[in-house]
Each structure stands twice: as C-alpha cells, then as structure tokens.
Coordinates of C-alpha atoms (C1' of nucleotides) in Angstrom, one line a residue:
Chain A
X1 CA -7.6 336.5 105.8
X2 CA -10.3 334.4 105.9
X3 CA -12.8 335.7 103.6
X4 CA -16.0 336.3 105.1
X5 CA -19.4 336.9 103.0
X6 CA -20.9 340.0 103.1
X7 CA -24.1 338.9 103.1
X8 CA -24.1 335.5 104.9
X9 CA -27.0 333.9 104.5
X10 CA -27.6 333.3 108.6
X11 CA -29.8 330.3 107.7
X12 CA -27.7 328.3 106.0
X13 CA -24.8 328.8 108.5
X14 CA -27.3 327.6 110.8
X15 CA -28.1 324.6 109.0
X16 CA -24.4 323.3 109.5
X17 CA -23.9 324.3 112.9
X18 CA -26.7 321.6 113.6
X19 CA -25.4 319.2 110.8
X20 CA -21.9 319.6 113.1
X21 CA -23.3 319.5 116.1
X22 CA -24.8 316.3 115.1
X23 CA -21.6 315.2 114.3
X24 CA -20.1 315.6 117.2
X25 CA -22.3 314.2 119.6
X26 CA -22.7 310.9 117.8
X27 CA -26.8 311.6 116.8
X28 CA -29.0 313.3 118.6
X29 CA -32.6 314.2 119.9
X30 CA -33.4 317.7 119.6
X31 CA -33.5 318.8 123.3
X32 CA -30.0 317.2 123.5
X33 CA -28.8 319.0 120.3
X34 CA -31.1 322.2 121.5
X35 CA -29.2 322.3 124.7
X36 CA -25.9 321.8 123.2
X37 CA -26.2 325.2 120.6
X38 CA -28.3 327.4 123.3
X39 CA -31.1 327.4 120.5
X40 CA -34.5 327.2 121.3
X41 CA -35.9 323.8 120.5
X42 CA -38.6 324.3 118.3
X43 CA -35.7 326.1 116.1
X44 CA -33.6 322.7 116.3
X45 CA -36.6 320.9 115.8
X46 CA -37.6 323.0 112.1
X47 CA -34.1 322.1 110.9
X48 CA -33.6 318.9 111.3
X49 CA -37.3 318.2 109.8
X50 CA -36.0 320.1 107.2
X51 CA -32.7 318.2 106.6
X52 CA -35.0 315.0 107.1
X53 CA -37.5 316.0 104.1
X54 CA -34.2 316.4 102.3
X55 CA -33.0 313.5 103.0
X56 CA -29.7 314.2 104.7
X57 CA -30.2 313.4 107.8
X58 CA -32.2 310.1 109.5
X59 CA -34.4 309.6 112.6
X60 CA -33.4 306.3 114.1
X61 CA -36.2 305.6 116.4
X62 CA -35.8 309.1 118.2
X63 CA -32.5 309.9 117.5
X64 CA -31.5 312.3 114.8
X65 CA -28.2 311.1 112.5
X66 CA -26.1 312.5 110.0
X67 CA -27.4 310.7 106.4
X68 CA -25.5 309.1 104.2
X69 CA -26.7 311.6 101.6
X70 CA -23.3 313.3 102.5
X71 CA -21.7 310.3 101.6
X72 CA -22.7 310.9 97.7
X73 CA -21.8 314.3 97.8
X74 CA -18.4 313.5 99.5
X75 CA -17.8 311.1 97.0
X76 CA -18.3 313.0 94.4
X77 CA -16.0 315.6 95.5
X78 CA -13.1 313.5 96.0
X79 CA -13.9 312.0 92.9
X80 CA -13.5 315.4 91.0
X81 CA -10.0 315.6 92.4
X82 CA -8.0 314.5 89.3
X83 CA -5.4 313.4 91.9
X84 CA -7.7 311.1 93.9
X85 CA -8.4 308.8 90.5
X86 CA -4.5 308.5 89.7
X87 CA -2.7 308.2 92.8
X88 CA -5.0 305.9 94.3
X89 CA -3.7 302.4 92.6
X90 CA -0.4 303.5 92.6
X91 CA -1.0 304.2 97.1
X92 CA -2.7 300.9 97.0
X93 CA 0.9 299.4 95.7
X94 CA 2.9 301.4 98.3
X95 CA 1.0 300.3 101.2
X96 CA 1.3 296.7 99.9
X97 CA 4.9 296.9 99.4
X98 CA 5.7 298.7 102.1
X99 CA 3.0 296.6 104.8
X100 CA 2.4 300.4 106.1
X101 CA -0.4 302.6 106.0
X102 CA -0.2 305.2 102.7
X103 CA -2.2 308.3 102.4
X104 CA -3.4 310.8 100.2
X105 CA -3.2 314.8 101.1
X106 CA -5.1 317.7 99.3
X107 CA -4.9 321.3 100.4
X108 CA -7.8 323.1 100.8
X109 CA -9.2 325.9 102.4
X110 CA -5.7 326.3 104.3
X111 CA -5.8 322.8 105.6
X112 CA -5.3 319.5 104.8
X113 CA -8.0 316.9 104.2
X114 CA -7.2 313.4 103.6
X115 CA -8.3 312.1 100.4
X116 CA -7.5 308.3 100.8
X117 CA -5.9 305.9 103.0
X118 CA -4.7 302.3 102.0
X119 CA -4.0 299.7 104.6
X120 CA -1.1 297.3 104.2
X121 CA -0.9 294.1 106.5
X122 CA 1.0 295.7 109.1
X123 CA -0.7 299.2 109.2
X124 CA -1.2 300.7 112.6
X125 CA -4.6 301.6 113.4
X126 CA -4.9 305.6 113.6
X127 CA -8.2 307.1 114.8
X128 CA -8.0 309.9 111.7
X129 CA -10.7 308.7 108.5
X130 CA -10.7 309.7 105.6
X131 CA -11.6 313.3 105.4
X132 CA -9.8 314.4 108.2
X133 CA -9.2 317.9 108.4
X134 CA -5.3 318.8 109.8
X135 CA -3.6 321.7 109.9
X136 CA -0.9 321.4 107.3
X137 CA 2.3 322.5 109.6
X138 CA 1.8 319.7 111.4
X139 CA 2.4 316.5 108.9
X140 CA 4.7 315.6 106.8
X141 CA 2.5 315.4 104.0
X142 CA 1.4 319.0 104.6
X143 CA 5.0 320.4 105.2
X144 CA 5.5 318.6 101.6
X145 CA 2.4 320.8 100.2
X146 CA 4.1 324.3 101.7
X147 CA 7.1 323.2 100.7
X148 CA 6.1 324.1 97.2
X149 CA 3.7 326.6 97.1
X150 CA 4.6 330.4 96.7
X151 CA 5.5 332.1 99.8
X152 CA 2.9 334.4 99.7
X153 CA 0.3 331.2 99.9
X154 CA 2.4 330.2 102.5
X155 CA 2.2 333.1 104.3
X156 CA -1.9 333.8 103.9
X157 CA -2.2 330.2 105.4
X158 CA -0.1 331.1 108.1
X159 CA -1.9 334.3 108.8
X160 CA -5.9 332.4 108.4
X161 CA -4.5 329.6 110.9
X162 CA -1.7 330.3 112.8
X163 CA 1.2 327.2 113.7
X164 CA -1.4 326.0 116.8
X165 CA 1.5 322.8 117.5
X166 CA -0.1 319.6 118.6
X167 CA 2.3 318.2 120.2
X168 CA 6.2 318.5 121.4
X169 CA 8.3 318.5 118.2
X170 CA 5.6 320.8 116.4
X171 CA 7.3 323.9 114.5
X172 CA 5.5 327.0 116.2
X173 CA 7.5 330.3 114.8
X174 CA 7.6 331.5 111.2
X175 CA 10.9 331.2 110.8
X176 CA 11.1 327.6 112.1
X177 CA 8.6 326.7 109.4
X178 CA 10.6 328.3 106.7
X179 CA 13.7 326.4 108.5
X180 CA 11.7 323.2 107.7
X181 CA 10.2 324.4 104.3
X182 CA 13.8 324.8 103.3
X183 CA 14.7 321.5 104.0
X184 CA 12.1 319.6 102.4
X185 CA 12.6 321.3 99.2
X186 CA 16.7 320.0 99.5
X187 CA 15.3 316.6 100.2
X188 CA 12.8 316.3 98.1
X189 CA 10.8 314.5 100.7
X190 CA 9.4 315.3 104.1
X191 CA 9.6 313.7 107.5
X192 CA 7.5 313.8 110.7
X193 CA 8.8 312.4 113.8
X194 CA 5.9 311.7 116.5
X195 CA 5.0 315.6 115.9
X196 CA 1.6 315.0 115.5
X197 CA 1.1 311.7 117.5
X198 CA 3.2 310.1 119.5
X199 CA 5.5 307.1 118.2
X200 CA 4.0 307.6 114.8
X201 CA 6.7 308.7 112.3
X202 CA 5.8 309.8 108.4
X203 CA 7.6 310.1 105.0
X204 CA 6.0 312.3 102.3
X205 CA 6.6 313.1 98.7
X206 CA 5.1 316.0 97.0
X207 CA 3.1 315.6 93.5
X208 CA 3.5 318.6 91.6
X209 CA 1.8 319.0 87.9
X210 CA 3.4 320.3 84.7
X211 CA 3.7 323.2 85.7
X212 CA 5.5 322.7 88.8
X213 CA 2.0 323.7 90.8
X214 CA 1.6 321.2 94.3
X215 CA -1.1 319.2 93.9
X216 CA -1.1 317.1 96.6
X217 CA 1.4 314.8 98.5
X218 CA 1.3 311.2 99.3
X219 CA 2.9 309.6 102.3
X220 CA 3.5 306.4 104.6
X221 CA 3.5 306.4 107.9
X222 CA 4.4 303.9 110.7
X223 CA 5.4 303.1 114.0
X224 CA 8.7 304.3 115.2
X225 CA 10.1 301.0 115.9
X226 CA 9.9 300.1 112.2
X227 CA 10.8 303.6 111.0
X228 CA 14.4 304.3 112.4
X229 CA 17.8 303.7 110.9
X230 CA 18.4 303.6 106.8
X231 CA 14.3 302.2 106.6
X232 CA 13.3 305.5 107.6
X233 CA 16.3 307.7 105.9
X234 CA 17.1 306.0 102.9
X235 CA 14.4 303.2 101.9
X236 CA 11.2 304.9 102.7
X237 CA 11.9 308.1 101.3
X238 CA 13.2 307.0 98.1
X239 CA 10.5 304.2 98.1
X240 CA 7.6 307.2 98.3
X241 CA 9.6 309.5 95.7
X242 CA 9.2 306.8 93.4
X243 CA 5.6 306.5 93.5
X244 CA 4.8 310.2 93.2
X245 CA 7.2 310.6 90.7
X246 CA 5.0 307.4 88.9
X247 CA 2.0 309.3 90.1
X248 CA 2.9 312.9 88.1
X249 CA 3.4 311.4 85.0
X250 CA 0.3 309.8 85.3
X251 CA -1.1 313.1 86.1
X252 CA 0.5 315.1 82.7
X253 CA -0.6 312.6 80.2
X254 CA -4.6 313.1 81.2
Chain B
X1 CA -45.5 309.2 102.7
X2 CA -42.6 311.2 101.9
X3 CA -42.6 313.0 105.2
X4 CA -43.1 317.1 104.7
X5 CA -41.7 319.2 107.4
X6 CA -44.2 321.3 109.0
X7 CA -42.4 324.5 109.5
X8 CA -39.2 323.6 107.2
X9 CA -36.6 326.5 106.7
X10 CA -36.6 327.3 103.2
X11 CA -33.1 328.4 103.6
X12 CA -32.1 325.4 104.2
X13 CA -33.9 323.8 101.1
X14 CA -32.1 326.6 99.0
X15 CA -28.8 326.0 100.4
X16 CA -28.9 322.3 99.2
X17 CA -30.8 323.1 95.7
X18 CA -27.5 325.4 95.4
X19 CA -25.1 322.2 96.6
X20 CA -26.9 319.9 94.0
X21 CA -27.0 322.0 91.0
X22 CA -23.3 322.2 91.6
X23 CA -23.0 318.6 91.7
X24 CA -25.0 318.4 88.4
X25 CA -23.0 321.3 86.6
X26 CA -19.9 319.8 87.8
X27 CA -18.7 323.4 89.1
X28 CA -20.3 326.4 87.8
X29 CA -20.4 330.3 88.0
X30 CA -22.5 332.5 90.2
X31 CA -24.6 333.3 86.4
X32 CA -24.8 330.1 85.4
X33 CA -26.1 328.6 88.7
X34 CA -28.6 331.8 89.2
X35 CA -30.1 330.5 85.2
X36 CA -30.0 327.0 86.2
X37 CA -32.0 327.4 89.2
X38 CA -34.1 330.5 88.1
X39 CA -32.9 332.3 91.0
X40 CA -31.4 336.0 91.0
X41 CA -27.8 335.9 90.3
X42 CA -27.5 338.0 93.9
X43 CA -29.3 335.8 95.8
X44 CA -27.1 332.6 94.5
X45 CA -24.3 334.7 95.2
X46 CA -25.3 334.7 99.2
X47 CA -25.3 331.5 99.0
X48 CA -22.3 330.3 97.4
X49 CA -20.1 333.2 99.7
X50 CA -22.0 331.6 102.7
X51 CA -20.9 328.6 101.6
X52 CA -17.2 329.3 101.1
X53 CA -16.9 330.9 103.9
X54 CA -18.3 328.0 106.0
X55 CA -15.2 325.9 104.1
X56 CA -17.9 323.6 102.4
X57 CA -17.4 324.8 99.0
X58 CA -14.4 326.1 96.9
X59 CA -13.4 328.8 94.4
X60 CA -11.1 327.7 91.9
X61 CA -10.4 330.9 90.0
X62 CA -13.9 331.9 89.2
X63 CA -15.7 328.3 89.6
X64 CA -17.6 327.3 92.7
X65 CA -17.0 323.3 93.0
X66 CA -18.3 321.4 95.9
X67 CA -15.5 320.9 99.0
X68 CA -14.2 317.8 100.4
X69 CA -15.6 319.0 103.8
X70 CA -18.3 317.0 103.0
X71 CA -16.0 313.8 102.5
X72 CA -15.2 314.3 106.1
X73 CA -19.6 314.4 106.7
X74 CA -19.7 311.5 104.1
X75 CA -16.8 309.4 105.7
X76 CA -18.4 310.0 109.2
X77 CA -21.9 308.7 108.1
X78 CA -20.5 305.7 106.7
X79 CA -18.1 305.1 109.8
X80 CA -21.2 304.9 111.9
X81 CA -22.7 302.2 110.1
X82 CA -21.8 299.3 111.7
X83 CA -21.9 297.1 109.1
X84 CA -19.4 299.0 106.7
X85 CA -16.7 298.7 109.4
X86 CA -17.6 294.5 110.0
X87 CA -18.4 293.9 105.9
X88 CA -15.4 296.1 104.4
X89 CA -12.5 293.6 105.1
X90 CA -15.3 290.2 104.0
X91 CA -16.2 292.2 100.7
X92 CA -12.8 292.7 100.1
X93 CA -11.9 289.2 100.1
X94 CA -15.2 288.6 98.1
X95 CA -13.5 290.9 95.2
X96 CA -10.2 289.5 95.5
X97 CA -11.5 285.9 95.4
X98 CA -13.7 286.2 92.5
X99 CA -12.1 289.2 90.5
X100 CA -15.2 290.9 90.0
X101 CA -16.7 294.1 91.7
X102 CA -18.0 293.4 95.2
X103 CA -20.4 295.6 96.6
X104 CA -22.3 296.8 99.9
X105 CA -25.6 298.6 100.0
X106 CA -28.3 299.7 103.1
X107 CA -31.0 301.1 102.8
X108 CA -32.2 305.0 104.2
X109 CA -35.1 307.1 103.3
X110 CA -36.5 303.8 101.0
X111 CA -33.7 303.9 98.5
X112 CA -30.2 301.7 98.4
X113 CA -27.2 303.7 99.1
X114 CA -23.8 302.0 98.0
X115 CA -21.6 302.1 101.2
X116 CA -18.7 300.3 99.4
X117 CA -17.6 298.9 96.2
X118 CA -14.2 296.5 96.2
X119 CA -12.6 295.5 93.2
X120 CA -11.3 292.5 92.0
X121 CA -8.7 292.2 89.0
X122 CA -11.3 291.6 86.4
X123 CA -13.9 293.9 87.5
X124 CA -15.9 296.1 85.6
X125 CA -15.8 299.7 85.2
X126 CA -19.2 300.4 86.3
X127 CA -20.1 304.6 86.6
X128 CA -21.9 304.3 90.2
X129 CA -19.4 306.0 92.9
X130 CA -20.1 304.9 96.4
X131 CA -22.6 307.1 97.8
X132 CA -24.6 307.0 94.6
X133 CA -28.5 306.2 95.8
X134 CA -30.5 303.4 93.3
X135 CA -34.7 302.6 93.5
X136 CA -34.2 299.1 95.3
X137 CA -36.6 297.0 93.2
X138 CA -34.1 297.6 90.5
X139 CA -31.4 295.9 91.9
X140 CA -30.5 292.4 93.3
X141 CA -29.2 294.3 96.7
X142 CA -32.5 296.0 96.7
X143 CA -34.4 293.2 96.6
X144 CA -32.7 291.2 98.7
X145 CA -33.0 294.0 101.3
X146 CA -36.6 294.1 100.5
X147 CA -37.6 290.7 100.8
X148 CA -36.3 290.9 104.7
X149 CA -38.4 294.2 105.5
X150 CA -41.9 293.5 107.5
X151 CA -44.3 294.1 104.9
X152 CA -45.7 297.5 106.1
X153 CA -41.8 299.1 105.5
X154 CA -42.2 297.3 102.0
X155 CA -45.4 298.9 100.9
X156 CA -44.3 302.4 102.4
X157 CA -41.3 302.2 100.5
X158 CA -43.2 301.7 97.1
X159 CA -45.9 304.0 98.1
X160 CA -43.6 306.8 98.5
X161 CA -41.2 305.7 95.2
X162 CA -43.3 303.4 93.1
X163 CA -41.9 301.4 90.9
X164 CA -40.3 303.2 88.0
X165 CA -38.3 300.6 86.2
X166 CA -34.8 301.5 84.6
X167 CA -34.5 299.1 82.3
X168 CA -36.8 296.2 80.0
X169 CA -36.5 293.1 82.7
X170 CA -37.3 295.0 86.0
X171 CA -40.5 295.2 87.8
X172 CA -43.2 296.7 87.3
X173 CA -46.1 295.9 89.2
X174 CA -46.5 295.2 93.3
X175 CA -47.4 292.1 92.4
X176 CA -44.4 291.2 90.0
X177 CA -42.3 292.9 93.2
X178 CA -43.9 290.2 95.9
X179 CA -43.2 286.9 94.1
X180 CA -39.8 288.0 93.1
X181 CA -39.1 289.1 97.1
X182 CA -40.9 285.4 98.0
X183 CA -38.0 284.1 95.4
X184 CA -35.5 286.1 97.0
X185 CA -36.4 284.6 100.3
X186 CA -36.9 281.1 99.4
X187 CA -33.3 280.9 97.6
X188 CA -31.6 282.9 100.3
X189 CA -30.3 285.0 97.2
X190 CA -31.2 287.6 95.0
X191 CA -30.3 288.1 91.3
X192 CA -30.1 291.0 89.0
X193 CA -29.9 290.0 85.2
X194 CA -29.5 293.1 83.1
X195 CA -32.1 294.9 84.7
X196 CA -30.8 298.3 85.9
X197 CA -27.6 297.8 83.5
X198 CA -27.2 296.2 80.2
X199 CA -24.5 293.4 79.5
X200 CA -24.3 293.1 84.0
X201 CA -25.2 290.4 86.2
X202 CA -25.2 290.3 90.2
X203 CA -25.8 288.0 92.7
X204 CA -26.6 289.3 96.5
X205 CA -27.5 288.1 99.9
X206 CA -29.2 289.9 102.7
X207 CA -27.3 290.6 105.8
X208 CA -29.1 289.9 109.5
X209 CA -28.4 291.1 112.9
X210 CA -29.4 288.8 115.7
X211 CA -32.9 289.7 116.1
X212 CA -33.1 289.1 112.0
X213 CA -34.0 292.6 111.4
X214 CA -32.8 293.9 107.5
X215 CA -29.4 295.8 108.0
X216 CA -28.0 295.8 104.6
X217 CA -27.1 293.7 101.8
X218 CA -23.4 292.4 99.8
X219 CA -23.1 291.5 96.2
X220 CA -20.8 290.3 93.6
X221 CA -21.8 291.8 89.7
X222 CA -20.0 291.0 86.3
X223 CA -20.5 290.7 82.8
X224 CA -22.7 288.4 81.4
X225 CA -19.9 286.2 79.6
X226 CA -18.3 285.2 82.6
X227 CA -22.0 285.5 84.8
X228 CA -23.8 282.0 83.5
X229 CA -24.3 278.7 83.9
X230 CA -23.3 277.2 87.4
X231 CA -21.4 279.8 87.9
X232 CA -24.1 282.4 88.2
X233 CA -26.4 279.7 89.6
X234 CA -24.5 277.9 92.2
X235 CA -21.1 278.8 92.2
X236 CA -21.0 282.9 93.2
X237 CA -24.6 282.6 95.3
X238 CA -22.9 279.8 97.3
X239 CA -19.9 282.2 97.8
X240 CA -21.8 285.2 98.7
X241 CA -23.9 283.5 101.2
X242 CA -20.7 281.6 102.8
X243 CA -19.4 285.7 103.1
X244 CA -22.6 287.2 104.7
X245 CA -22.7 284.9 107.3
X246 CA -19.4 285.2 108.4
X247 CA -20.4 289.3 108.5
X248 CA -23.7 288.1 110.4
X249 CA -21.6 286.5 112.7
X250 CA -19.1 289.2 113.4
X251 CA -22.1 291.5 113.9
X252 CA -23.7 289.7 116.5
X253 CA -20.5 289.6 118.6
X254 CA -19.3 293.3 118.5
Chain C
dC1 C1' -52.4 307.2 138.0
dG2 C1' -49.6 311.2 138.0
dC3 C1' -45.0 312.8 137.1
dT4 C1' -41.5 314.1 133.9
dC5 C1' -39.5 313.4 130.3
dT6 C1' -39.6 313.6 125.3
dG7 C1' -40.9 315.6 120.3
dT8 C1' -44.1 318.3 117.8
dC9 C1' -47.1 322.2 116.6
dC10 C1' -48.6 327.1 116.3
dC11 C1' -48.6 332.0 115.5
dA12 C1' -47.3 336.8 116.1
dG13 C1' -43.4 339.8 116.1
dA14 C1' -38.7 340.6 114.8
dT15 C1' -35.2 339.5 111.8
dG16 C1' -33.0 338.1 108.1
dT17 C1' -33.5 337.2 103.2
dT18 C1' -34.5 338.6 98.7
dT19 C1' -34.2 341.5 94.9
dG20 C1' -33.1 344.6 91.0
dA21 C1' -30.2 347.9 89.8
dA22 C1' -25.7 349.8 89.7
dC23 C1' -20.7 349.0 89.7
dA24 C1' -16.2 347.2 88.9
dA25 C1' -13.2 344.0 86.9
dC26 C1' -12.2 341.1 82.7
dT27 C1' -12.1 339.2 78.0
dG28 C1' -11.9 339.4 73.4
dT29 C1' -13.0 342.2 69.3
dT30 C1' -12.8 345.8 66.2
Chain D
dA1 C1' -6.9 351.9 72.6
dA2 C1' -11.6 352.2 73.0
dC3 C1' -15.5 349.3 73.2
dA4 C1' -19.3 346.0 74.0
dG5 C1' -20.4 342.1 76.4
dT6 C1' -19.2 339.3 79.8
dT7 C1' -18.5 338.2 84.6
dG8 C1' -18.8 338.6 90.0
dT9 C1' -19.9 341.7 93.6
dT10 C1' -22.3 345.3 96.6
dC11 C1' -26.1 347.8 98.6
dA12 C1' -30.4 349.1 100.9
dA13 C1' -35.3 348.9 101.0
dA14 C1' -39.6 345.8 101.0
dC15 C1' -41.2 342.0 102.6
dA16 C1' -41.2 337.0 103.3
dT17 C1' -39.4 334.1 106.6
dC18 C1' -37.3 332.5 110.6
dT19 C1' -37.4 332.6 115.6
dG20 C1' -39.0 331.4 120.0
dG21 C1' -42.2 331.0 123.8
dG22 C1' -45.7 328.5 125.2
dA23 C1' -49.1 324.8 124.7
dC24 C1' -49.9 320.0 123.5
dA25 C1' -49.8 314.9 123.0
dG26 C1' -47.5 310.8 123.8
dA27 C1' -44.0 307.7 125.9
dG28 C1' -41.7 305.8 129.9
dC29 C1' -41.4 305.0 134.7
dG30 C1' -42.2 304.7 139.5

DNA sequence: CGCTCTGTCCCAGATGTTTGAACAACTGTT
DNA sequence: AACAGTTGTTCAAACATCTGGGACAGAGCG
C-alpha cells in the first residue's frame, strides 16, 4: 500500500540514501560512505559537494556531517503541527507533576514520530530523541492513535508495515491488535508494559479534535518500579486523561 | 568563497528548491509550486511523489507540506553538537533564573544557527524557531562568536556574506565590525541593542573548549524596559558569563 | 623517500530526467 | 444536468545529466 511514484526521480532518492547513510555512521569521508552504499566514489563525492554548496551538510576537517540546516526545516515542521504549539506547556506540567518523562505522538506516514519530550526530575534516560520514528503497534501512545482511527486506516497501516513485535509482550496477529484496540477505546487510555523496552511501562491518552478525528496522543512513561499498583492503574491514567482532555479544548477554540 | 561544487547533481539542487518553496508557501499544490518555481507542473510533480514516497513529505488531502522526517534529521544534527547536550540544562537555568528567553547559537557555513531557545516566565514572544539561521554581525551571539574566530575565518565569513545590516544600529563597515569584535573581547561580553529587532536587548558570552577554539555562544535577550541600567550592564553579563563557564568547564571534562 | 591512504577532478557513454500534451477527477456555476 | 475551469496525474520521446572508471595531487606514516 505504500504508494510508490511513478516517475521517481532516482536522483533525489539518491540524495537521501547518502544524507541516511551519513546518519547512520555518525559522519563520514566519502570512501567510507562510498563503501558503505556500493556506489562508486566519485558519485558519493558529487553529492555531498552538492549538499555542501547547499548548505546541508558540513565538512569537519575531512569528515562529512549531517547540517543543522535540517534542524530549520525540522523545526518548522513540528512547528506547523497545530498539536505541537498547544500540548507542549500543558506536557511540560505533566512531566513536572508527575517527575516522569511526557511525550508527544503524531501519526504519519503509518508510523509514529515523536514530536516532543519533557523531562521531569526523575525521568529515566531513554536513548529515543525527538523525532524518533516507531512503529505505532508497539507504544502505548500509538495503540491510543489506532485506537481511534477508522478501521480501514487501521488496516492500510497494518498492511504498509506489518505488527514486526520488538519485544516479548508485543501484539503480533490482527486480531490481537483489534483485542487491544478494543480495550483502549473502553478505557479511554492506553497502557504499555515493557513491550517495547524492557522495565519501561507507559500511560497514553488520545487527543482527538472536534470532530472526533485523532490527532495525536500524549503519554508518560516510567520505570516499572514507580509504575505498579493504583500509580499505574488509577493515578497515572486519570492524571494523563486530564491533560489531553485540557489539551483538546485548547485545540477547538484556535 | 562560497564553495561551488564542481560536478554538483542538479537533482539534488532541485529536490531542495522544491523542499524550500514548501517551507515558504507553507504547503502548496503541485500548480502552485510548478508557478512559484517556473518549473513544469510535471516535473514538480516527480518531485513531490519522490518525495512522499521517500516518507519526507506529506499529502494532506491535496497539499504537499514538509514531513517531520526531517525533525528526526534536525534532532540528529543538533544531538551531535556537543555543546547543545552540555549547554541545554545551564541555559535552562539561565531562563528560569532571569525570566527572560535564553538562547544558544553556533556557527556553520558563516551564519549563526539557533540550536536552542529556553524560556523564562517573562519572556518574549520572539518569531525565530530554533533552527532559524541569522548574519552573525547582526547579533550579540554573532559577534561574540566572531570576536573568538582567528581572523582569516572572520574575513572569509564577511567575504562570502558581507555585511547587510537588518536594522539602523548594526554594522556596516569591516572596520565598524573589528572595534566592536575588539569590544566584545575586551569585556568578555557581547551586546545587541535593537539592532536586528526593535524594542530587544541581549547580552551573550562566547563559549571555549580547552584549546580556546570558538564553539558557540549563550545569551539572555528582553525588552528594553526591563534591559537597562545595571541590569543590562552588570547584572545579566555577570550572570551569563558565571553560566558559560560552568558549560566550558563541563565541556572540557566529557 | 616511497608507500598507501585519502579526496578531488575529468570526460565520454549510458541513463535518467525533463517536458508538453492529453486525461481524469473535482468544484462551483449557470 | 451539463459545463467550463480547476486540479493532479500519466506517458513517451528528446536530450540533458548523472554515472563511473581512471588519473591526479596531497597528506600521513614508516
């Protein structure tokens, strides 16, 4: 289901397998990056002058890095996402309050991407940044996104990605999902339990707009140790619903 | 000096004409790109498909917009500056102690890129998004970046983007540029009144690594009602400089 | 000094890109 | 309900451009 372009422009596909590739290795010189995309290295070599003359990427003393020209146009995006402007004060408060880490989900593309991340005094340190791409079976904030989209959304996601699990507790059939779809919409909120890392346990609330469209979904997430008992099932949950509920108003008067 | 590549992949230029143009329309239409770029409406079309496809830009019924795929390329580029991760939790405290808008710029390709902007509770609304790249001579981060740089990097950099001023006070001539950098230098500070912004004042201080190479500058701006007087002079420049040597310090040992 | 790495440059041949024109799908109007 | 004026999309031929091997200069090292 994933539409591909008729006439891809080969070029420009190119251009971001290098800009990736960069990415991945941390900066590199272009027999490095040559050798790593089985491209010839005078190829390699007229792209990244290229991106340098355009000023989005930088040549530190031999070594080739992504620019922080992406920075301004990452900004930007997140910027036009009407949810990023409102629910980011009111995640602020919930990660003060709660002393946990609070995030921010969008859908897009089929998959999740983190929009913002707030950092109470006690948040655990998690390797993810912002813009983190995940699929969205495996959070609790994505399950909250499925949760209340149309089924046949839900389903052309399914079919584009697939329910790859992560780890153990990961849902992996259809049916499983719709299991768990099921009872997030009874809830109201969702939960992850170490499904996508280990002893890391999440609460997520859906934000939905006046139409009753998913926007996005905002969450907390912790350690297990501090997310057991009536924290995790009562608290938490109710704690989160309050801010997104806070957060939608926000969103219909604007 | 503005390096040219030699063999550069006009593709690639295209592809990021097409990104920018959908930055400045804000999200546009395959027509309305094609006239704002003088470009056949086909060939924009290759693009933008190429594009989607590749996840870095979204359809919204009928409107290309630019994806948060490049908030994860943004995110990364800023991540790898070391002096975001070592500065972000000092400029916090810089907002929070003063109330006013704390700020973090480097320098890449000769022009200052914000890497962060903190808060306080009486800051100002100011339009710049991080990621939003400013001449340096026009601001007090700029020139308190410049003033650091070995000569030779300083003449480049004004070579390749002279001197346009943005505003009445700035500078204007290479000479006007040099005493205020010997200023800079001689009060350990640098200070922006109204030049790039009417009605805002801002006090900055270089930041060092060990071998006192240039890595990046911090600043605190405001109003002009509450920037004056010993505040402006003493007070906040005392404050900042107190703040970037505790980052110099943390930079050195990591 | 010679060896082996780099990154850079060049040019001809192959390939991909460009392009206008034609088409289908919508929107709003008469 | 038919229509005119939009839009986005497709196609294939003409040609501009990208590719890629090889040659080169310079740096680093023993």
């Amino acid at each position: 289901m994933a539409k591909t372009a008729q006439n891809p422009v080969k070029s420009a596909e190119t251009t971001f397998e290098v800009l990736d590739a960069l990415k991945d290795l941390d900066g590199a010189g272009v027999t490095e990056l040559a050798q790593h995309l089985d491209i010839p290295k005078s190829t390699v070599h007229n792209y990244l002058s290229t991106l340098e003359q355009e000023e989005y990427v930088v040549n530190r003393d031999g070594v080739y890095e992504v620019g922080l020209r992406f920075l301004e146009l990452g900004a930007y995006a997140r910027h036009r996402e009407k949810l990023f402007e409102i629910a980011k004060p009111e995640v602020d408060r919930l990660a003060e309050e709660t002393g946990e880490l609070a995030n921010i989900l969008v859908e897009e593309h089929g998959r999740g991407s983190y929009l913002y991340r707030a950092r109470g005094d006690k948040a655990v340190q998690v390797k993810a940044h912002v813009g983190t791409r995940v699929p969205l079976h495996t959070t609790a904030l994505g399950k909250a996104i499925l949760a209340h989209m149309p089924t046949e959304r839900v389903d052309a996601i399914v079919d584009r990605h697939g329910l790859g699990g992560e780890a153990s507790n990961s849902i992996s059939s259809r049916a499983e999902l719709e299991q768990a779809l099921a009872d997030v919409r009874e809830r109201g909120v969702a939960f992850d339990d170490e499904e996508r890392l280990e002893g890391l346990r999440c609460v997520a609330a859906p934000v939905l707009n006046h139409d009753d469209e998913i926007i996005g979904a905002i969450s907390v997430s912790g350690p297990t140790n501090r997310f057991r008992g009536d924290r995790f099932r009562e608290e938490l949950p109710q704690k989160v619903l309050e801010v997104a509920n806070v957060i939608e108003l926000n969103v219909t008067y604007s």
